[in-house]
Coordinates of C-alpha atoms in Angstrom, one line a residue:
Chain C
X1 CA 79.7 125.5 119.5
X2 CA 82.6 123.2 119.5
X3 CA 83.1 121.3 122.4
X4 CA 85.9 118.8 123.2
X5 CA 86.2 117.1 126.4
X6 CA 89.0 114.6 127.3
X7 CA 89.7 113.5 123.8
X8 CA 92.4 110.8 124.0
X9 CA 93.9 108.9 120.7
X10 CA 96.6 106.6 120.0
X11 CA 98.3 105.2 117.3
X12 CA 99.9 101.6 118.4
X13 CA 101.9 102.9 121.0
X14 CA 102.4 105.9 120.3
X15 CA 99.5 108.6 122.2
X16 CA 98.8 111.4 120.2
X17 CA 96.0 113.2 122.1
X18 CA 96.1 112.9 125.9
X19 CA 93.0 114.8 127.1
X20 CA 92.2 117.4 124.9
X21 CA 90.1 120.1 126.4
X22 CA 88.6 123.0 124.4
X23 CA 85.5 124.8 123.8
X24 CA 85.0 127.2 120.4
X25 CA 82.0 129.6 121.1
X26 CA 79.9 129.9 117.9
X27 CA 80.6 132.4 115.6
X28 CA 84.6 132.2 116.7
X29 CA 87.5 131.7 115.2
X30 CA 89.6 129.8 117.0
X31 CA 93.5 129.0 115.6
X32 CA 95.1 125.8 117.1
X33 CA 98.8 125.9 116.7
X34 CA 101.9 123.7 117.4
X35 CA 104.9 122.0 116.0
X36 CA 104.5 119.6 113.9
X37 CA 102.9 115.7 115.1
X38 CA 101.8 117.4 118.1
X39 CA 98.4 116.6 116.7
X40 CA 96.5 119.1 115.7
X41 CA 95.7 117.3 112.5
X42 CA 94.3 114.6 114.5
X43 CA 92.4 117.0 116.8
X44 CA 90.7 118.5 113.7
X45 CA 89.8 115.2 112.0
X46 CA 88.2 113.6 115.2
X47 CA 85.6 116.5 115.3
X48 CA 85.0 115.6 111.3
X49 CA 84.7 112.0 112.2
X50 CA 87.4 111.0 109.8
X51 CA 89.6 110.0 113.0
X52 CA 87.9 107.7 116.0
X53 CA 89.4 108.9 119.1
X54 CA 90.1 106.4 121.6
X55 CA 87.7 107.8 124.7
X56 CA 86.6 111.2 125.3
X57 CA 83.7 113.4 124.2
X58 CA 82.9 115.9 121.0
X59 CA 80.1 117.5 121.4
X60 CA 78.9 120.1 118.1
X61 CA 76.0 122.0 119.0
X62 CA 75.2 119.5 122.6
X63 CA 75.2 116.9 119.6
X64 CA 77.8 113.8 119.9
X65 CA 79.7 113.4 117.0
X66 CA 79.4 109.5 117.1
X67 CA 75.9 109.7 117.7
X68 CA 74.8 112.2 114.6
X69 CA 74.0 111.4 111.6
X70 CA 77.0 111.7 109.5
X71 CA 75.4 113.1 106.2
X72 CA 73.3 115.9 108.3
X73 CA 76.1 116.4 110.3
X74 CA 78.6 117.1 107.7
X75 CA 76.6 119.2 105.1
X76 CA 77.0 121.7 108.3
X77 CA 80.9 121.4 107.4
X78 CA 83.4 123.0 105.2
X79 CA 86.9 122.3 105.2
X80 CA 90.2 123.5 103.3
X81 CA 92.5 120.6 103.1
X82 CA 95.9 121.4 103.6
X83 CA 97.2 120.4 100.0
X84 CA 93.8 121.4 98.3
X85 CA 92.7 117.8 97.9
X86 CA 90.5 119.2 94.7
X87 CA 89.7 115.9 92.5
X88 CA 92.3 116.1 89.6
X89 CA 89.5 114.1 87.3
X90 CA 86.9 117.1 87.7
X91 CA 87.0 120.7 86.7
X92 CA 87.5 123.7 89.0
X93 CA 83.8 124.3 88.6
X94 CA 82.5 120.4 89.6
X95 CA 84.9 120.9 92.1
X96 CA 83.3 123.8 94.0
X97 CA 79.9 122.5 92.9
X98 CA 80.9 118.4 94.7
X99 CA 78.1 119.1 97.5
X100 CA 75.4 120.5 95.2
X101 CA 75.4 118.4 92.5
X102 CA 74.6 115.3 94.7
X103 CA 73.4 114.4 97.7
X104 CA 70.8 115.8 99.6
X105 CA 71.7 119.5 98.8
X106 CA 71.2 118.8 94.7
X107 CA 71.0 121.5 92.6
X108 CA 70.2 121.6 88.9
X109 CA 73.6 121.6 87.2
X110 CA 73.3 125.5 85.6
X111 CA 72.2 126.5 89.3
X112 CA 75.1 124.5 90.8
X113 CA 77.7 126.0 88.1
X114 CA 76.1 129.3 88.8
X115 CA 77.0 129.4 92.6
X116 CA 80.1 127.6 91.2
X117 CA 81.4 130.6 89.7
X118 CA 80.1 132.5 92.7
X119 CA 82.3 131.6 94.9
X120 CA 85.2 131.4 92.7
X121 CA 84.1 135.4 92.3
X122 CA 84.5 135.4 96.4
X123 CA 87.7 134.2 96.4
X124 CA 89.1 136.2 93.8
X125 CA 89.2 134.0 91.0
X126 CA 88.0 135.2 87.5
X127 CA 84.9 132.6 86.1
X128 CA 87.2 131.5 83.1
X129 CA 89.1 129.2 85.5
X130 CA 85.6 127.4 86.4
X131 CA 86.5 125.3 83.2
X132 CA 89.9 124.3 84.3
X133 CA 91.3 121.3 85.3
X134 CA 93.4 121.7 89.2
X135 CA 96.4 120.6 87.4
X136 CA 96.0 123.6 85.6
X137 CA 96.4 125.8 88.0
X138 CA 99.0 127.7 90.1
X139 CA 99.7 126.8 94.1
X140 CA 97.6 129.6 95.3
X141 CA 94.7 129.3 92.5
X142 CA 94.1 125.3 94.1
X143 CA 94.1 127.0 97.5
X144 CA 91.3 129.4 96.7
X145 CA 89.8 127.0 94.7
X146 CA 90.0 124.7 98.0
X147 CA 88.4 127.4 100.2
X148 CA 85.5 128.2 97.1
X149 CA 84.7 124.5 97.5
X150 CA 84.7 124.8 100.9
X151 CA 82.2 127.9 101.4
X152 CA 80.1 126.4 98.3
X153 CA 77.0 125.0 100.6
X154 CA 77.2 128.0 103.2
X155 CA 78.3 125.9 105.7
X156 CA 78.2 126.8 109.9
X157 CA 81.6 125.6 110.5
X158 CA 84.7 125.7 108.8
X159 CA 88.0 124.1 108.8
X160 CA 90.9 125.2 107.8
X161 CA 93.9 122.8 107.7
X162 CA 97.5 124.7 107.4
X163 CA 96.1 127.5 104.9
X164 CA 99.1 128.7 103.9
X165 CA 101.7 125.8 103.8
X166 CA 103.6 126.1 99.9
X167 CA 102.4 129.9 100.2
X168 CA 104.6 132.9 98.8
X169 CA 104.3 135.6 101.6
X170 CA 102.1 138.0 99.4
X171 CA 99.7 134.6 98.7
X172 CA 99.6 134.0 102.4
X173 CA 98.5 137.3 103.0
X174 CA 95.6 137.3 100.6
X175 CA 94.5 133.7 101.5
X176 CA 95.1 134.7 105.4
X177 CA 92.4 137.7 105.1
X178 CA 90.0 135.5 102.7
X179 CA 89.3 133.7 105.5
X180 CA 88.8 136.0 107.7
X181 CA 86.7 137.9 105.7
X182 CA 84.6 134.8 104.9
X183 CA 84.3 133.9 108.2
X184 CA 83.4 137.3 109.5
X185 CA 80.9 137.6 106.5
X186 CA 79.2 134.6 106.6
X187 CA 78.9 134.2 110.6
X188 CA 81.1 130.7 110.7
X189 CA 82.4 128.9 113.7
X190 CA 86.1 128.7 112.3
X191 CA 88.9 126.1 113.6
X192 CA 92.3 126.7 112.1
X193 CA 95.0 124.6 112.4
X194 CA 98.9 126.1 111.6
X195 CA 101.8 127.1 112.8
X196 CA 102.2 130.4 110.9
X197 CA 102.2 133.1 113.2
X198 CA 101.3 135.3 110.7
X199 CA 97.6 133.6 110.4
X200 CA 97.4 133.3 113.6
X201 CA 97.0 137.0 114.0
X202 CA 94.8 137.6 110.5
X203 CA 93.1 134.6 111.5
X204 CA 92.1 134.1 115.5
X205 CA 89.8 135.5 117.5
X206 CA 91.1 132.9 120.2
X207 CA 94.6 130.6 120.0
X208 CA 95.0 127.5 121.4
X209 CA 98.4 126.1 121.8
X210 CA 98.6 122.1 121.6
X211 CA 101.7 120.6 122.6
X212 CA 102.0 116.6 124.2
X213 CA 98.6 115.6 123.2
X214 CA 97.1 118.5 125.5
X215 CA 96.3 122.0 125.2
X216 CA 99.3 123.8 127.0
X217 CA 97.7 127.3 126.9
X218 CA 94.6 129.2 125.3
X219 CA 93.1 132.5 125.2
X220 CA 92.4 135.7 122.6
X221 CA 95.1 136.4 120.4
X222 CA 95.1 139.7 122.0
X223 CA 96.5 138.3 124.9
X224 CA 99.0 135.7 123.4
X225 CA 102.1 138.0 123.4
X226 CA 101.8 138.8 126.6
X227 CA 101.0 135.3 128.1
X228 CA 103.9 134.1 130.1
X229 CA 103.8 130.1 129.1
X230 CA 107.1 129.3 128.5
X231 CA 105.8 126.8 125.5
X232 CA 103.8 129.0 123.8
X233 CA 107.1 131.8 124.1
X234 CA 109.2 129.4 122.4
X235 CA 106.8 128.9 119.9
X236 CA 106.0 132.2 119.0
X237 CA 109.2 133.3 119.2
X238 CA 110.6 130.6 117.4
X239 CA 113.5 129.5 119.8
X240 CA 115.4 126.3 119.5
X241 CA 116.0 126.8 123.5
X242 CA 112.9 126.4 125.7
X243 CA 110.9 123.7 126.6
X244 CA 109.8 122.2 123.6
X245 CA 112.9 119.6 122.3
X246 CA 114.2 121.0 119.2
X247 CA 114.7 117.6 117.9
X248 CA 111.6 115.3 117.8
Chain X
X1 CA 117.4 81.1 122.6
X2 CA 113.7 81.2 123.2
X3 CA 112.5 78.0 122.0
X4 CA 109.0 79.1 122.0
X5 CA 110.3 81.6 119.1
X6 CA 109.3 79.6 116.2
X7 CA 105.8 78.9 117.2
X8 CA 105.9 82.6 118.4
X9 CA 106.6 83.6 114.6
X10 CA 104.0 80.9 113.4
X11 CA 101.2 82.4 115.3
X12 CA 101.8 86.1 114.2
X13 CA 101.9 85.2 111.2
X14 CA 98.9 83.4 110.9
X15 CA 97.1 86.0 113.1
X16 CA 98.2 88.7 110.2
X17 CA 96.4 86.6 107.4
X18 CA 93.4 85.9 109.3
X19 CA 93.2 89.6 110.1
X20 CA 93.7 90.8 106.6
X21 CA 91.0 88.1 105.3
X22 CA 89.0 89.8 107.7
X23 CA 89.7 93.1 106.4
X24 CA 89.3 92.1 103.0
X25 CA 86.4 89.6 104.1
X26 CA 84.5 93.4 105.5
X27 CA 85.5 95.3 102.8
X28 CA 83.7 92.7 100.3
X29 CA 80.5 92.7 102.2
X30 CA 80.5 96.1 102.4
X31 CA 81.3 96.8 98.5
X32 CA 78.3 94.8 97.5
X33 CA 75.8 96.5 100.5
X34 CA 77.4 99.8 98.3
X35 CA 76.3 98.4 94.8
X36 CA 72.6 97.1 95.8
X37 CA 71.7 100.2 98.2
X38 CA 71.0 103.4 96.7
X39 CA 71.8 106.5 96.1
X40 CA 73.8 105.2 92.9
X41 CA 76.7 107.5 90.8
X42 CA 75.5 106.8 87.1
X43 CA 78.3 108.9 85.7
X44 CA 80.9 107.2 87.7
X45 CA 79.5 103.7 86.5
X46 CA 79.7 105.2 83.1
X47 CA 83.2 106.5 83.4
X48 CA 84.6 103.0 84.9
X49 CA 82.7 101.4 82.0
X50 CA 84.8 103.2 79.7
X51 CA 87.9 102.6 81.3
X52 CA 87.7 99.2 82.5
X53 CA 85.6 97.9 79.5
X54 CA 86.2 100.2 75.8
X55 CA 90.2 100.7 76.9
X56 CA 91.3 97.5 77.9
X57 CA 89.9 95.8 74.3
X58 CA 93.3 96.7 72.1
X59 CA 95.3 94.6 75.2
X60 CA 92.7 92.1 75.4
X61 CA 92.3 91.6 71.5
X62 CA 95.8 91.2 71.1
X63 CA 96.7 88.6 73.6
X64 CA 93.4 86.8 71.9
X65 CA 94.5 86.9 68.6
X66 CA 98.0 86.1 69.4
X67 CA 96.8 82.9 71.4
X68 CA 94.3 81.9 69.5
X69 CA 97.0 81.5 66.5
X70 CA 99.4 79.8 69.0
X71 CA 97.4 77.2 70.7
X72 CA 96.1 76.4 66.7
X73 CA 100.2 75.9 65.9
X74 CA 100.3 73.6 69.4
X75 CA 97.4 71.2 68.7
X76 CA 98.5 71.1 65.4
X77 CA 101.9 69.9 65.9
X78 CA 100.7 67.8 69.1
X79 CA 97.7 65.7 67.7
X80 CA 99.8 65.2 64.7
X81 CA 101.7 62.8 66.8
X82 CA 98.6 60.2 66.8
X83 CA 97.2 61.3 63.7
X84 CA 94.2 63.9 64.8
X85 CA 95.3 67.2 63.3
X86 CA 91.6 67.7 62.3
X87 CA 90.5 68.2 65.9
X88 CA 92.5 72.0 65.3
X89 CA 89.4 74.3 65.2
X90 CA 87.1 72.4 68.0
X91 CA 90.1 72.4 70.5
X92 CA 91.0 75.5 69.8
X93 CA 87.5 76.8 70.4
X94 CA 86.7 75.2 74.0
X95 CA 90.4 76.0 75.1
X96 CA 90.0 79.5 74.1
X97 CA 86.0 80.0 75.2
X98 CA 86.7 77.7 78.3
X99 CA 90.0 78.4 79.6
X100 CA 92.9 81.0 78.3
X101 CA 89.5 83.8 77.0
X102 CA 88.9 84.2 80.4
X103 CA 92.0 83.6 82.1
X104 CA 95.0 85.5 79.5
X105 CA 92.2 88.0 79.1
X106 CA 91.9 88.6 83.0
X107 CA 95.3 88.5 83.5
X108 CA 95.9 91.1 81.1
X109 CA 92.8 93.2 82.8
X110 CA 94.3 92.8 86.2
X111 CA 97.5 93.8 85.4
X112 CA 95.8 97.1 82.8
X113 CA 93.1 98.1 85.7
X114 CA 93.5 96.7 89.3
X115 CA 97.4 99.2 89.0
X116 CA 95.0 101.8 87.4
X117 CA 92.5 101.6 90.3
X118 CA 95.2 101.2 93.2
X119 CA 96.9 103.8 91.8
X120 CA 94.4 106.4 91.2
X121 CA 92.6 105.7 94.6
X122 CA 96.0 105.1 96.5
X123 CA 96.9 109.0 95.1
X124 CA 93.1 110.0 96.1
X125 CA 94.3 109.0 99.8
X126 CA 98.0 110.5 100.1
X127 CA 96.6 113.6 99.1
X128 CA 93.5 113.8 101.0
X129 CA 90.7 113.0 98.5
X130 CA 89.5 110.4 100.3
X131 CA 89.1 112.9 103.4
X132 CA 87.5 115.2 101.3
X133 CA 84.9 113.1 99.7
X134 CA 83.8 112.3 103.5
X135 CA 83.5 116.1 104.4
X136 CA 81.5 116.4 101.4
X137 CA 79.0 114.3 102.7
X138 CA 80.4 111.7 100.1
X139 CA 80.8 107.9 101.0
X140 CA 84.3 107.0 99.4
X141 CA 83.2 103.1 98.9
X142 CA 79.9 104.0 97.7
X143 CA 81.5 106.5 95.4
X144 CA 84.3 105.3 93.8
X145 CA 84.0 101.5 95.2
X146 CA 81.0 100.2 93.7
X147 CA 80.8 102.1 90.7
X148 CA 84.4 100.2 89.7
X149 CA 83.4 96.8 90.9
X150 CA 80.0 97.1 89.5
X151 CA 81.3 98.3 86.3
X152 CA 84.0 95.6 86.1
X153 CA 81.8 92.1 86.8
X154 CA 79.3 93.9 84.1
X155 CA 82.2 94.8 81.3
X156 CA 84.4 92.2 81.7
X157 CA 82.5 89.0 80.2
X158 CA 81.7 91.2 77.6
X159 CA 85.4 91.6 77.2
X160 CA 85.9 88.1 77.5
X161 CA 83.4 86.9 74.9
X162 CA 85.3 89.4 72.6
X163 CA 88.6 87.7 73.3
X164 CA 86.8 84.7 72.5
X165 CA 86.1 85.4 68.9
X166 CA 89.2 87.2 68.4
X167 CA 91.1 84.3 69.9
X168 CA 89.1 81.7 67.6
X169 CA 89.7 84.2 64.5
X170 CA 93.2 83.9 65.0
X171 CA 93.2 80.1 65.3
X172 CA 91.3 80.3 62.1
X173 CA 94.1 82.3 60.6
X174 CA 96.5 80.5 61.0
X175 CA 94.1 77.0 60.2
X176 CA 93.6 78.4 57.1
X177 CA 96.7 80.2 55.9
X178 CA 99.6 77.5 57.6
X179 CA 97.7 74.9 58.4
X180 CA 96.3 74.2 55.3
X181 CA 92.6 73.9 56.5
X182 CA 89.6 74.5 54.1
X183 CA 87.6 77.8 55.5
X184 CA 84.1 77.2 55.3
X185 CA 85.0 73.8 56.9
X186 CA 87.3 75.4 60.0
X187 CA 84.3 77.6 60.5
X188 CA 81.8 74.6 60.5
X189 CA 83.8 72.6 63.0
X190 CA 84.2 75.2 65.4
X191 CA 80.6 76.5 65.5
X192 CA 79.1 72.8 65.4
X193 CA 81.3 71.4 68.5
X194 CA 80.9 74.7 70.7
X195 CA 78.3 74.0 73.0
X196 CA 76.5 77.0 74.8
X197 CA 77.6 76.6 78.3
X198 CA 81.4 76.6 76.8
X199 CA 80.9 79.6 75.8
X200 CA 79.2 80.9 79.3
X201 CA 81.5 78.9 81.4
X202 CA 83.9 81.4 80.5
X203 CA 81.7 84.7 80.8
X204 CA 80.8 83.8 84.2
X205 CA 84.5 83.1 84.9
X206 CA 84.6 86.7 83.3
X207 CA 82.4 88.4 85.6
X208 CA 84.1 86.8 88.7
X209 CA 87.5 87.9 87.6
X210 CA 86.6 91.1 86.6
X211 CA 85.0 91.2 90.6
X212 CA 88.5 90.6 92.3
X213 CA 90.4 93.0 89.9
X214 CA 88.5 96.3 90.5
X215 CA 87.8 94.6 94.5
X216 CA 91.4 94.2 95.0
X217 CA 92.3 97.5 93.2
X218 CA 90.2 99.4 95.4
X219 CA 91.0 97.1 98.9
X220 CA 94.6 98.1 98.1
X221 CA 94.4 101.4 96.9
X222 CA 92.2 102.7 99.7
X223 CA 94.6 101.1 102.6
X224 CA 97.4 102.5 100.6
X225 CA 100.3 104.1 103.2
X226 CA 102.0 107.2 102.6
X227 CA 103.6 108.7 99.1
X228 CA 104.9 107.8 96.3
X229 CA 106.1 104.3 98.0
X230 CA 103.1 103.7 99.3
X231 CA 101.1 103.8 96.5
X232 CA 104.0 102.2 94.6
X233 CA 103.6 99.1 97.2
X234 CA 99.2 99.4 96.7
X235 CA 99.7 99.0 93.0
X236 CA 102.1 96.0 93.4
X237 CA 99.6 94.1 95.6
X238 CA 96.5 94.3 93.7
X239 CA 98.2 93.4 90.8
X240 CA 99.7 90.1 92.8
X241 CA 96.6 90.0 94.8
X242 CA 94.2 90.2 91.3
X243 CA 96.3 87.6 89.7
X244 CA 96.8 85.2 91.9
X245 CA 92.9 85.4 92.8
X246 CA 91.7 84.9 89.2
X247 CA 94.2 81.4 88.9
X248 CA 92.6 80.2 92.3
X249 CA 89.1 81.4 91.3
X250 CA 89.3 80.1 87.9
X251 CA 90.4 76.2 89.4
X252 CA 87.8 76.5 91.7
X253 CA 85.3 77.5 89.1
X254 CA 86.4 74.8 86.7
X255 CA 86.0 72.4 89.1
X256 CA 82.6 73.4 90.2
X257 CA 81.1 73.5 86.6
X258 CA 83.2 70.5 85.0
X259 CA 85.1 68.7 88.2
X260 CA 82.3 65.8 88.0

């Protein structure tokens, strides 16, 4: 479980988070969306450590973030960057394999390249690729390359940062139920962040909707068209006139 | 007008250097806790071995040779003014084991690998490598820090002692060929007058300068800001940074191993 409590963060004068608040039972996926700098981005990284919030508590599993030990911490992590962020210098195959070819999960290499090609199997992706450089590849391939990498330790949580920004529809679509079959199938806590409605509903088993540093609304996705927040109406119906400024 | 202003200006600015010598003062500690504490990345050593050390020789041979020729022209027509031309081969020597081996030939490194470094790292950053090495349990100094600076204090003096020889053969070249010097004796006047701590003067000025360039290269590539100008602006300092560093350092050196 997922826990944040009162999460605040600024950058210089500008205050990103203002009291974040929310809980992601294990097992769920929960979808955080919002316009763009509301961040979400900064949400996802505090939990990951990669961002220190200013006050405020995130708990994973009862454990404090700050307090845990970052390497047994994180090999419980997976996370598909936004852009891919595959190292250009390494091919697809050390790419998926990062985590078990060092560190405490180390594999021998033909194991590693073995569950390598695995997962590139998982996510569609025939084992000739394993070979290739990123460059190499097409906008989608990196993403499912990304989400291989990702899945490539079996780890308890995911993240999934904008999954389908740079997407064709038809690319979004397959990416959009890849994860939720991998999730489903391997029992993850998932946190997604986007604002593509159409994830949202392959993707959530709960949406949150961030908006002015704090959560404005949350519940099952089953519920979210018929939720009567006037942010998260704007925002799913995509109206310049509502609360949210059209011009940021 | 506030007439506080000035003084205003003089204090921020001087608060900005002594926060980035801080930065750069943490970042230095912590790059050589990286290189001394395990776990170690062999390959990675191995790969910025290659890169720093077998790739930079053509740039580093050629500014030696092209010297080393030039400075044997220089004290040529110079000590010919009070009759000394002979001194050609042992002047050339300590100036080129001493002085421009190390310097020209770290120059030339700073400006071939600290852009290389900042760049590479500064693209590792805008596009989220960084962030991924850390949710991959990876430490990014540890990873790609150390192995650069490590690699860089080890390959460097080895570059420079190559430069040296270069440097010497082209003074020797150009002794022999315009100068009208005999070869056996050019050879026997440089390798009698060189004395052994001439020679590792400069490799220790090596291995410091090769330090700053990968240490700046990575300071400024990993506190890189955002696209293509940002990494633009990362390269720009370490090469500034690197090169202005290795003409300090190298005073500072001199003065500590031949000031008295």
């Amino acid at each position: 479980m997922i826990e944040l409590r009162d999460v605040h963060k600024s950058f210089g004068d500008h205050a990103v988070l203002r009291g974040v608040n929310l809980t992601i039972p294990k097992g769920e996926s929960m979808v955080i969306i919002g316009g763009s700098g509301t961040g979400k981005s900064v949400t996802l990284k505090s939990v990951l450590g990669l961002v220190k919030p200013d006050s405020g508590t995130i708990l994973v599993d009862g454990e404090d973030v700050e307090k845990a030990h970052r390497d047994t911490f994180l090999s419980h992590f997976g996370m598909l960057f936004q852009g891919g962020a595959l190292f250009d210098s390494m091919t697809v195959w050390e790419n998926v394999a990062f985590r078990l070819l060092r560190g405490s999960l180390k594999r021998p290499k033909a194991e590693a390249r073995e569950i390598a090609i695995d997962k590139l199997r998982r996510v569609g992706l025939r084992s000739k690729v394993a070979d290739q450089f990123p460059a190499e590849l097409s906008g989608g391939m990196q993403k499912r390359v990304g989400l291989a990498r990702a899945i490539a330790a079996d780890p308890q949580i995911i993240f999934f940062d904008e999954p389908t920004t740079g997407l064709d529809p038809i690319m979004s679509g397959v990416i959009n139920d890849l994860i939720r079959e991998i999730v489903v199938e391997m029992g993850a806590t998932a946190m997604t962040i986007t604002h593509d409605m159409t994830s949202v509903r392959a993707i959530a088993d709960k949406v949150a909707m961030l908006h002015d540093g704090v959560i404005q609304w949350t519940g099952p996705v089953g519920e979210m068209d018929a939720a009567d927040d006037p942010y998260l109406r704007q925002f799913i119906t995509g109206s310049a006139e509502g609360p949210i400024e059209a011009v940021r | 007008m506030d007439v506080t202003a000035p003084v205003a200006a003089i204090g921020r600015s001087t608060l900005r250097s002594l926060a980035a010598l801080g930065r750069v003062s943490i970042f230095t500690a912590q790059t050589l806790r990286h290189i001394l504490i395990p776990p170690y990345y062999p390959r990675e050593i191995w790969h910025a071995v290659i890169a720093i050390g077998w790739l930079s020789l053509p740039v580093v041979g050629m500014t030696a040779v092209f010297t080393g020729a030039a400075l044997a022209l220089q004290i040529y027509a110079g000590s010919g003014r009070f009759g000394a031309e002979s001194v050609v081969p042992q002047i050339v020597a300590i100036g080129m084991t001493r002085e421009l081996g190390p310097v020209l030939g770290g120059l030339m490194v700073a400006a071939r690998v600290a852009s290389s470094i900042a760049a590479e790292i500064g693209t590792m950053k805008v596009t989220e490598q960084i962030d991924a090495l850390v949710t991959l349990s990876t430490n990014p100094m540890k990873y790609l820090t150390a192995p650069r600076v490590l690699a860089a204090t080890l390959t460097v003096p080895v570059l420079v002692a190559v430069g040296d020889a270069i440097g010497i053969m082209g003074g020797y070249l150009v002794g022999t060929t315009r100068l009208g010097f005999n070869e056996a004796a050019y050879l026997k006047n440089t390798f009698d007058f060189l004395q052994f701590w001439d020679v590792g003067s400069g490799l220790v000025k090596g291995a410091a300068f090769g330090f700053l360039i990968a240490l700046m290269g990575c300071y400024h590539g990993m506190n890189s800001g955002r696209g293509a100008q940002g990494v633009g602006a990362a390269v720009k300092a370490a090469v500034v940074a690197s090169s202005v560093l290795i003409l300090a350092s190298n005073y500072l050196l001199t003065e500590a191993f031949f000031g008295s």
